[in-house]
Each structure stands twice: as C-alpha cells, then as structure tokens.
CSV table of C-alpha atoms (C1' of nucleotides) in Angstrom, one decimal:
chain,number,residue,atom,x,y,z
C,1,MET,CA,87.9,205.2,-89.7
C,2,LYS,CA,89.3,207.6,-87.0
C,3,ILE,CA,90.4,205.4,-83.5
C,4,ALA,CA,92.0,207.7,-80.1
C,5,THR,CA,93.1,206.7,-77.0
C,6,TYR,CA,93.2,209.6,-74.5
C,7,ASN,CA,93.4,209.2,-70.8
C,8,VAL,CA,90.9,211.8,-69.3
C,9,ASN,CA,92.2,211.7,-65.7
C,10,GLY,CA,88.9,211.5,-64.2
C,11,ILE,CA,85.8,211.4,-66.3
C,12,SER,CA,83.4,213.2,-63.5
C,13,GLY,CA,85.7,216.4,-63.5
C,14,ARG,CA,86.5,216.3,-67.1
C,15,LEU,CA,83.3,215.5,-68.4
C,16,PRO,CA,82.8,219.2,-70.3
C,17,VAL,CA,86.5,218.9,-71.6
C,18,LEU,CA,85.9,215.2,-73.1
C,19,LEU,CA,82.2,215.7,-74.6
C,20,ARG,CA,83.4,219.4,-76.3
C,21,TRP,CA,86.6,217.1,-77.5
C,22,LEU,CA,84.8,214.3,-78.9
C,23,ALA,CA,82.3,217.1,-80.7
C,24,LEU,CA,85.4,218.9,-82.2
C,25,ALA,CA,87.7,215.7,-83.2
C,26,GLU,CA,84.9,213.7,-84.3
C,27,PRO,CA,86.6,210.2,-83.5
C,28,ASP,CA,84.7,207.2,-84.4
C,29,ILE,CA,85.6,205.0,-81.7
C,30,VAL,CA,87.8,206.5,-78.2
C,31,VAL,CA,89.5,204.0,-75.4
C,32,LEU,CA,89.5,206.5,-72.2
C,33,GLN,CA,91.9,205.8,-69.3
C,34,GLU,CA,91.7,206.4,-66.0
C,35,LEU,CA,88.4,207.0,-65.7
C,36,LYS,CA,88.5,207.4,-61.2
C,37,ALA,CA,84.9,206.8,-61.1
C,38,PRO,CA,82.6,203.5,-59.8
C,39,GLN,CA,81.0,201.5,-62.0
C,40,GLU,CA,77.6,203.3,-61.3
C,41,ALA,CA,79.1,206.7,-62.1
C,42,PHE,CA,80.0,206.8,-65.5
C,43,PRO,CA,78.4,209.4,-67.5
C,44,LYS,CA,76.5,207.2,-69.9
C,45,ALA,CA,73.5,209.5,-70.8
C,46,ALA,CA,75.9,212.8,-71.6
C,47,ILE,CA,77.9,210.0,-73.7
C,48,GLU,CA,75.0,208.6,-75.4
C,49,ALA,CA,73.5,212.3,-76.3
C,50,ALA,CA,76.8,213.0,-78.1
C,51,GLY,CA,76.7,210.1,-80.4
C,52,TYR,CA,78.4,207.3,-78.2
C,53,GLN,CA,77.7,203.8,-77.7
C,54,ALA,CA,79.6,203.2,-74.7
C,55,ILE,CA,81.4,199.7,-72.5
C,56,TRP,CA,83.4,200.4,-69.2
C,57,HIS,CA,84.8,199.2,-66.4
C,58,GLY,CA,84.8,201.3,-63.5
C,59,GLN,CA,86.4,200.9,-60.2
C,60,SER,CA,85.9,203.7,-57.2
C,61,ARG,CA,88.9,206.1,-56.9
C,62,TRP,CA,91.4,205.0,-59.3
C,63,ASN,CA,92.1,203.2,-62.9
C,64,GLY,CA,89.1,203.2,-64.8
C,65,VAL,CA,88.2,202.1,-69.0
C,66,ALA,CA,86.4,202.8,-71.2
C,67,LEU,CA,85.5,202.0,-75.3
C,68,LEU,CA,83.2,204.5,-77.0
C,69,SER,CA,81.4,204.3,-81.0
C,70,ARG,CA,79.9,206.5,-83.1
C,71,VAL,CA,80.0,202.9,-85.7
C,72,GLY,CA,78.0,200.7,-84.7
C,73,GLU,CA,77.4,197.9,-81.8
C,74,ILE,CA,80.1,197.2,-79.2
C,75,HIS,CA,80.9,193.4,-78.7
C,76,GLU,CA,82.9,193.1,-75.8
C,77,THR,CA,85.2,190.2,-76.4
C,78,ARG,CA,86.9,190.7,-73.1
C,79,ARG,CA,87.2,193.0,-70.0
C,80,GLY,CA,90.3,192.8,-67.7
C,81,LEU,CA,93.7,191.0,-68.5
C,82,PRO,CA,93.7,187.0,-68.5
C,83,GLY,CA,96.8,185.7,-66.4
C,84,ASP,CA,95.9,186.4,-62.5
C,85,PRO,CA,92.4,185.9,-61.2
C,86,LYS,CA,93.4,188.1,-58.2
C,87,ASP,CA,94.4,191.7,-60.7
C,88,GLU,CA,91.3,193.3,-59.5
C,89,GLN,CA,92.3,196.5,-60.9
C,90,SER,CA,90.1,197.9,-64.0
C,91,ARG,CA,93.1,198.5,-66.8
C,92,TYR,CA,91.8,196.5,-69.8
C,93,VAL,CA,88.8,196.5,-72.3
C,94,GLU,CA,88.5,194.8,-75.4
C,95,ALA,CA,85.7,194.5,-78.1
C,96,ALA,CA,84.7,194.2,-82.0
C,97,VAL,CA,83.7,196.9,-83.2
C,98,GLY,CA,82.9,198.4,-87.1
C,99,GLY,CA,85.1,195.5,-88.2
C,100,ILE,CA,88.2,196.3,-85.8
C,101,LEU,CA,89.1,194.6,-82.5
C,102,VAL,CA,90.2,197.3,-81.0
C,103,ALA,CA,91.4,196.9,-77.2
C,104,GLY,CA,92.2,199.6,-74.7
C,105,LEU,CA,94.0,199.8,-71.9
C,106,TYR,CA,95.7,201.7,-68.9
C,107,LEU,CA,98.9,200.1,-67.8
C,108,PRO,CA,100.2,200.3,-64.2
C,109,ASN,CA,102.6,203.2,-63.5
C,110,GLY,CA,105.2,201.1,-61.7
C,111,ASN,CA,106.7,204.2,-59.4
C,112,PRO,CA,108.5,204.1,-57.2
C,113,CYS,CA,111.4,202.0,-59.0
C,114,PRO,CA,112.5,199.4,-58.0
C,115,GLY,CA,109.4,197.9,-56.2
C,116,PRO,CA,106.5,196.1,-55.3
C,117,LYS,CA,104.5,198.6,-57.9
C,118,PHE,CA,107.1,198.3,-60.1
C,119,ASP,CA,107.1,194.2,-60.3
C,120,TYR,CA,103.4,194.8,-60.9
C,121,LYS,CA,104.1,196.5,-64.1
C,122,LEU,CA,106.2,194.2,-65.1
C,123,ASP,CA,104.0,191.4,-64.3
C,124,TRP,CA,101.1,192.8,-66.1
C,125,MET,CA,103.4,193.6,-69.6
C,126,GLU,CA,104.2,190.0,-69.0
C,127,ARG,CA,100.4,189.0,-69.1
C,128,LEU,CA,99.6,191.6,-72.0
C,129,HIS,CA,102.5,190.0,-74.1
C,130,ALA,CA,100.9,186.5,-73.7
C,131,HIS,CA,97.9,188.0,-74.4
C,132,LEU,CA,98.5,190.3,-77.3
C,133,ARG,CA,100.3,187.5,-78.9
C,134,SER,CA,96.9,185.5,-79.6
C,135,LEU,CA,95.9,188.9,-81.4
C,136,VAL,CA,98.9,190.0,-83.3
C,137,ASN,CA,98.2,187.5,-86.4
C,138,LEU,CA,94.2,187.8,-86.5
C,139,LYS,CA,93.6,188.5,-90.3
C,140,ALA,CA,91.3,191.0,-89.3
C,141,PRO,CA,92.8,194.6,-87.8
C,142,VAL,CA,93.6,194.8,-84.4
C,143,VAL,CA,94.2,197.8,-82.8
C,144,VAL,CA,96.1,198.0,-78.9
C,145,ALA,CA,95.1,201.7,-77.7
C,146,GLY,CA,96.1,203.2,-74.6
C,147,ASP,CA,98.5,204.8,-71.8
C,148,PHE,CA,101.1,202.3,-71.9
C,149,ASN,CA,102.5,204.6,-69.1
C,150,VAL,CA,106.4,203.4,-71.0
C,151,ILE,CA,108.1,206.2,-72.3
C,152,PRO,CA,110.2,203.9,-75.5
C,153,THR,CA,113.3,206.0,-76.7
C,154,GLU,CA,115.1,209.1,-75.7
C,155,VAL,CA,113.2,210.5,-78.7
C,156,ASP,CA,110.0,210.3,-76.8
C,157,VAL,CA,111.1,212.4,-73.9
C,158,TYR,CA,112.4,216.0,-73.0
C,159,LYS,CA,115.2,215.5,-71.0
C,160,PRO,CA,115.7,211.6,-70.5
C,161,GLU,CA,118.3,212.1,-67.9
C,162,ARG,CA,116.0,213.4,-65.4
C,163,TRP,CA,113.7,210.2,-65.9
C,164,LYS,CA,116.4,207.6,-65.9
C,165,ASP,CA,115.1,206.4,-62.3
C,166,ASP,CA,111.7,206.5,-63.3
C,167,ALA,CA,109.5,203.6,-63.6
C,168,LEU,CA,108.2,204.6,-67.2
C,169,PHE,CA,111.7,204.8,-68.7
C,170,ALA,CA,112.9,201.9,-66.8
C,171,THR,CA,115.4,199.6,-68.9
C,172,GLU,CA,113.1,196.2,-68.0
C,173,ALA,CA,110.0,198.7,-69.0
C,174,LYS,CA,111.9,199.9,-72.4
C,175,ALA,CA,112.3,196.3,-72.9
C,176,ALA,CA,109.1,194.8,-72.3
C,177,TYR,CA,107.7,197.7,-74.4
C,178,ARG,CA,109.8,196.6,-77.5
C,179,ARG,CA,109.4,192.7,-76.8
C,180,LEU,CA,105.7,194.1,-77.5
C,181,LEU,CA,106.7,195.5,-80.7
C,182,ASP,CA,109.1,192.5,-81.5
C,183,GLN,CA,106.0,190.4,-82.1
C,184,GLY,CA,104.9,192.4,-84.8
C,185,TRP,CA,102.9,195.6,-83.7
C,186,VAL,CA,103.6,198.6,-85.1
C,187,ASP,CA,103.7,201.5,-83.2
C,188,ALA,CA,101.8,204.4,-85.1
C,189,ILE,CA,102.7,207.5,-84.2
C,190,ARG,CA,106.6,207.3,-85.0
C,191,HIS,CA,105.5,204.6,-88.0
C,192,LEU,CA,104.8,207.7,-89.6
C,193,HIS,CA,107.0,210.0,-87.7
C,194,PRO,CA,110.1,208.6,-86.8
C,195,LYS,CA,112.1,211.6,-85.6
C,196,GLU,CA,109.6,214.2,-84.7
C,197,THR,CA,109.3,215.6,-81.4
C,198,ILE,CA,105.8,214.3,-80.2
C,199,TYR,CA,104.6,214.2,-76.9
C,200,THR,CA,101.5,213.1,-75.5
C,201,PHE,CA,101.5,214.1,-71.2
C,202,TRP,CA,102.6,217.5,-69.7
C,203,HIS,CA,102.8,217.4,-65.9
C,204,TYR,CA,100.5,220.5,-64.6
C,205,TRP,CA,103.3,221.7,-63.2
C,206,ARG,CA,105.8,224.9,-63.8
C,207,GLN,CA,104.0,225.3,-67.4
C,208,SER,CA,105.7,221.9,-68.8
C,209,PHE,CA,102.8,222.4,-71.8
C,210,GLU,CA,103.7,225.7,-72.5
C,211,ARG,CA,107.5,224.5,-72.2
C,212,ASN,CA,106.5,221.9,-74.2
C,213,ALA,CA,108.8,219.3,-71.6
C,214,GLY,CA,106.7,216.5,-72.0
C,215,ILE,CA,107.0,212.6,-72.6
C,216,ARG,CA,105.1,210.4,-75.1
C,217,ILE,CA,104.0,207.2,-73.2
C,218,ASP,CA,99.7,207.2,-74.7
C,219,HIS,CA,100.7,204.8,-77.9
C,220,LEU,CA,98.1,203.0,-80.5
C,221,LEU,CA,99.9,199.4,-81.6
C,222,LEU,CA,98.6,197.8,-84.7
C,223,ASN,CA,99.0,194.2,-86.6
C,224,LYS,CA,99.5,194.4,-90.7
C,225,PRO,CA,96.3,194.2,-91.4
C,226,ALA,CA,95.5,198.0,-89.1
C,227,THR,CA,99.0,199.1,-90.5
C,228,LYS,CA,97.9,198.6,-94.5
C,229,ARG,CA,95.5,200.7,-94.1
C,230,LEU,CA,96.9,203.4,-92.0
C,231,ALA,CA,96.8,206.7,-93.7
C,232,ALA,CA,97.4,209.1,-90.3
C,233,ALA,CA,98.6,209.2,-86.9
C,234,GLU,CA,98.3,212.1,-84.9
C,235,VAL,CA,98.8,213.9,-81.3
C,236,ASP,CA,95.5,216.3,-80.5
C,237,LEU,CA,97.2,219.2,-79.0
C,238,ARG,CA,93.9,221.2,-78.2
C,239,PRO,CA,92.3,219.8,-75.3
C,240,ARG,CA,96.0,219.9,-73.2
C,241,GLY,CA,95.7,223.7,-73.6
C,242,TRP,CA,91.6,223.9,-72.0
C,243,GLU,CA,90.8,224.9,-69.0
C,244,LYS,CA,90.4,221.9,-66.2
C,245,THR,CA,91.7,219.5,-68.5
C,246,SER,CA,93.6,216.3,-68.6
C,247,ASP,CA,97.8,216.1,-67.6
C,248,HIS,CA,97.3,213.6,-71.2
C,249,THR,CA,96.1,215.2,-74.6
C,250,PRO,CA,94.2,212.6,-77.7
C,251,VAL,CA,96.0,210.3,-80.3
C,252,TRP,CA,94.4,209.0,-82.7
C,253,VAL,CA,94.8,207.3,-85.8
C,254,GLU,CA,93.2,207.2,-88.6
C,255,LEU,CA,92.6,204.0,-91.2
C,256,GLY,CA,91.4,203.8,-94.4
C,257,ASP,CA,88.7,201.7,-96.2
C,258,ALA,CA,89.2,198.2,-96.1
C,259,PRO,CA,90.7,196.8,-99.7
C,260,GLY,CA,87.8,194.8,-101.6
C,261,ARG,CA,85.6,196.4,-100.0
C,262,LYS,CA,83.0,199.1,-101.8
C,263,THR,CA,84.1,202.3,-101.0
C,264,LYS,CA,81.5,205.3,-100.8
C,265,LYS,CA,82.1,208.4,-102.5
C,266,LYS,CA,81.1,211.7,-101.3
C,267,ILE,CA,79.6,214.0,-103.4
C,268,SER,CA,80.6,217.6,-103.4
G,1,DA,C1',117.6,215.7,-52.8
G,2,DT,C1',112.4,217.8,-53.0
G,3,DG,C1',108.3,219.8,-54.7
G,4,DC,C1',105.7,221.6,-58.4
G,5,DC,C1',99.8,220.5,-59.2
G,6,DT,C1',95.2,217.9,-59.4
G,7,DC,C1',92.1,214.9,-57.7
G,8,DG,C1',88.4,211.4,-54.8
G,9,DC,C1',87.3,210.5,-50.5
G,10,DA,C1',87.2,212.7,-47.0
G,11,DT,C1',88.3,216.3,-44.2
G,12,DC,C1',90.9,220.8,-42.2
G,13,DG,C1',95.5,215.9,-45.1
G,14,DC,C1',96.8,211.3,-47.6
G,15,DG,C1',97.8,208.8,-51.8
G,16,DA,C1',98.4,209.1,-56.4
G,17,DG,C1',99.5,210.0,-60.5
G,18,DA,C1',103.5,210.4,-64.0
DNA sequence: ATGCCTCGCATCGCGAGA
C-alpha cells in the first residue's frame, strides 16, 4: 500500500502535473494540500478518470485539502480540526480507507513570526496535538500526512541560519512538532533515512531546486501498527523538475501487507 | 535588509506562500 502526500500549490493550474504524477507513481492513497480552489471547482471528473475516488474540502483562493483512493471506498471520519468552532480554514481531512486511518493536513505557515499568524499556527498545533492523542494508540494503522510547515531539525534545511527567524524553523514550532513525535508518532522519512539530506520544498527563486537549496516540511507520521508495516519512505523528486509544477514534491511511504492476513503472491 | 517566483482574483497591483 503506497500512501503519498503532495502539496500541489493550486489544483487547477497544476492538474496536468498531478495527473502525470499519479500515472507515473501509481500511489494507492494520496492526500493533497493547497488546492486553492472553492469546493465546486475540484476536478472530480479528471481525478475519477485517472482511477481515483476523492473527498475534498475546498476554499476559495487559499488552503484546501483532499484525499484520493484507488483502493476502494473512502469512509470520511472528520473534516476540519476540532477545538475551535470559529476556525473556517480548510486544512484537515481524515478517512478510513483500505484498512488504514489516513489524516491529511495543511498546517498554517505562521509567517510573519512573531504575530497573529504565528499565534494561529501554534494554536493549530496545540489542537492537532490534542486530536492526535486520540488516534496514536488505535490498534489500526494510522498515517498522518501533509504539509506540516515545520522544518524539524537542522538536518532538514539547506542553510539553517537563514531560517532562524522564520515561522517554519521557530523554536516553538520545532518544539510543538517534537511534542507530536513524543506522543508515539514516527517520522517515516527520518526513521528509514536518519542522516540523509532530504528536502520536499524548494523556492521557485534562484534555481533553488537545481542547487538543492531546499527544506523538508512535508511529513508522514505513523503510529506503531503502521510503523511495523513500513517497508519504504521516499521523496519523489521527478515532478519538481517538470514545467508549471508545484514548489513542493510528493513524499510517500510503502506499507507491507497486514500481518496475519493472506498475502496475494504475484505469479510471474 | 530586501527581493527573488508564481498564483488567484481581478486589474493594469496585491496578498500569500515558505
């Protein structure tokens, strides 16, 4: 089971890139962020033609998240993060699909820092912490994936000193991310690649991608049952090099078959 | 110290992203 997260930076403008990547990478479940499109503008027909069912939570101009599946029914369990009825930003969707609970999130950027946007980010992380506490100990595998807008450590950034006053690398944001992991979540990429230079975002400016001047902010967090099945975790660099592409690139995990379940052996 | 690039929404620039 291949589960991916991809901040598309606008589903309308990037649809050709998304469809090309779906056909190439063949993920089973995908969470998308930054749809930047109202609810009615989601390209449902094109996604279905590519072989995926979808649920989505749009919003005009900004934010917006979606969950795609080519492995059967999506049973939506939540849309929007609990804890603040006044929060109208579309940043969280959660569903049971293929025997896995999958959460897709787009955590607030938080710049400029300090300021009200940074306060909103920390508050959002506080609410996320409270909600994920109820998911981490489930017997079923849980995958929490998305654009966290947090650079976890100095290993995850090309030039740490350039980011020291930024909301993505602020002490409080890093500490809040750390507190999530302390609940028992495993950062899949770092679990399998502890020391490697791995980025998921590069600015459009100054040939950042060509110079690999990036940051790692798109993450997949796994609870214990999911971690037991973790077979691979990788960043797919290919789409970032395409025309009219997002400034992020997809990140994915491969989960092996559930233990105790009959495995289908391919006959070659 | 700041802009760089790109987008949507809507003009002929602005806000937001990270």
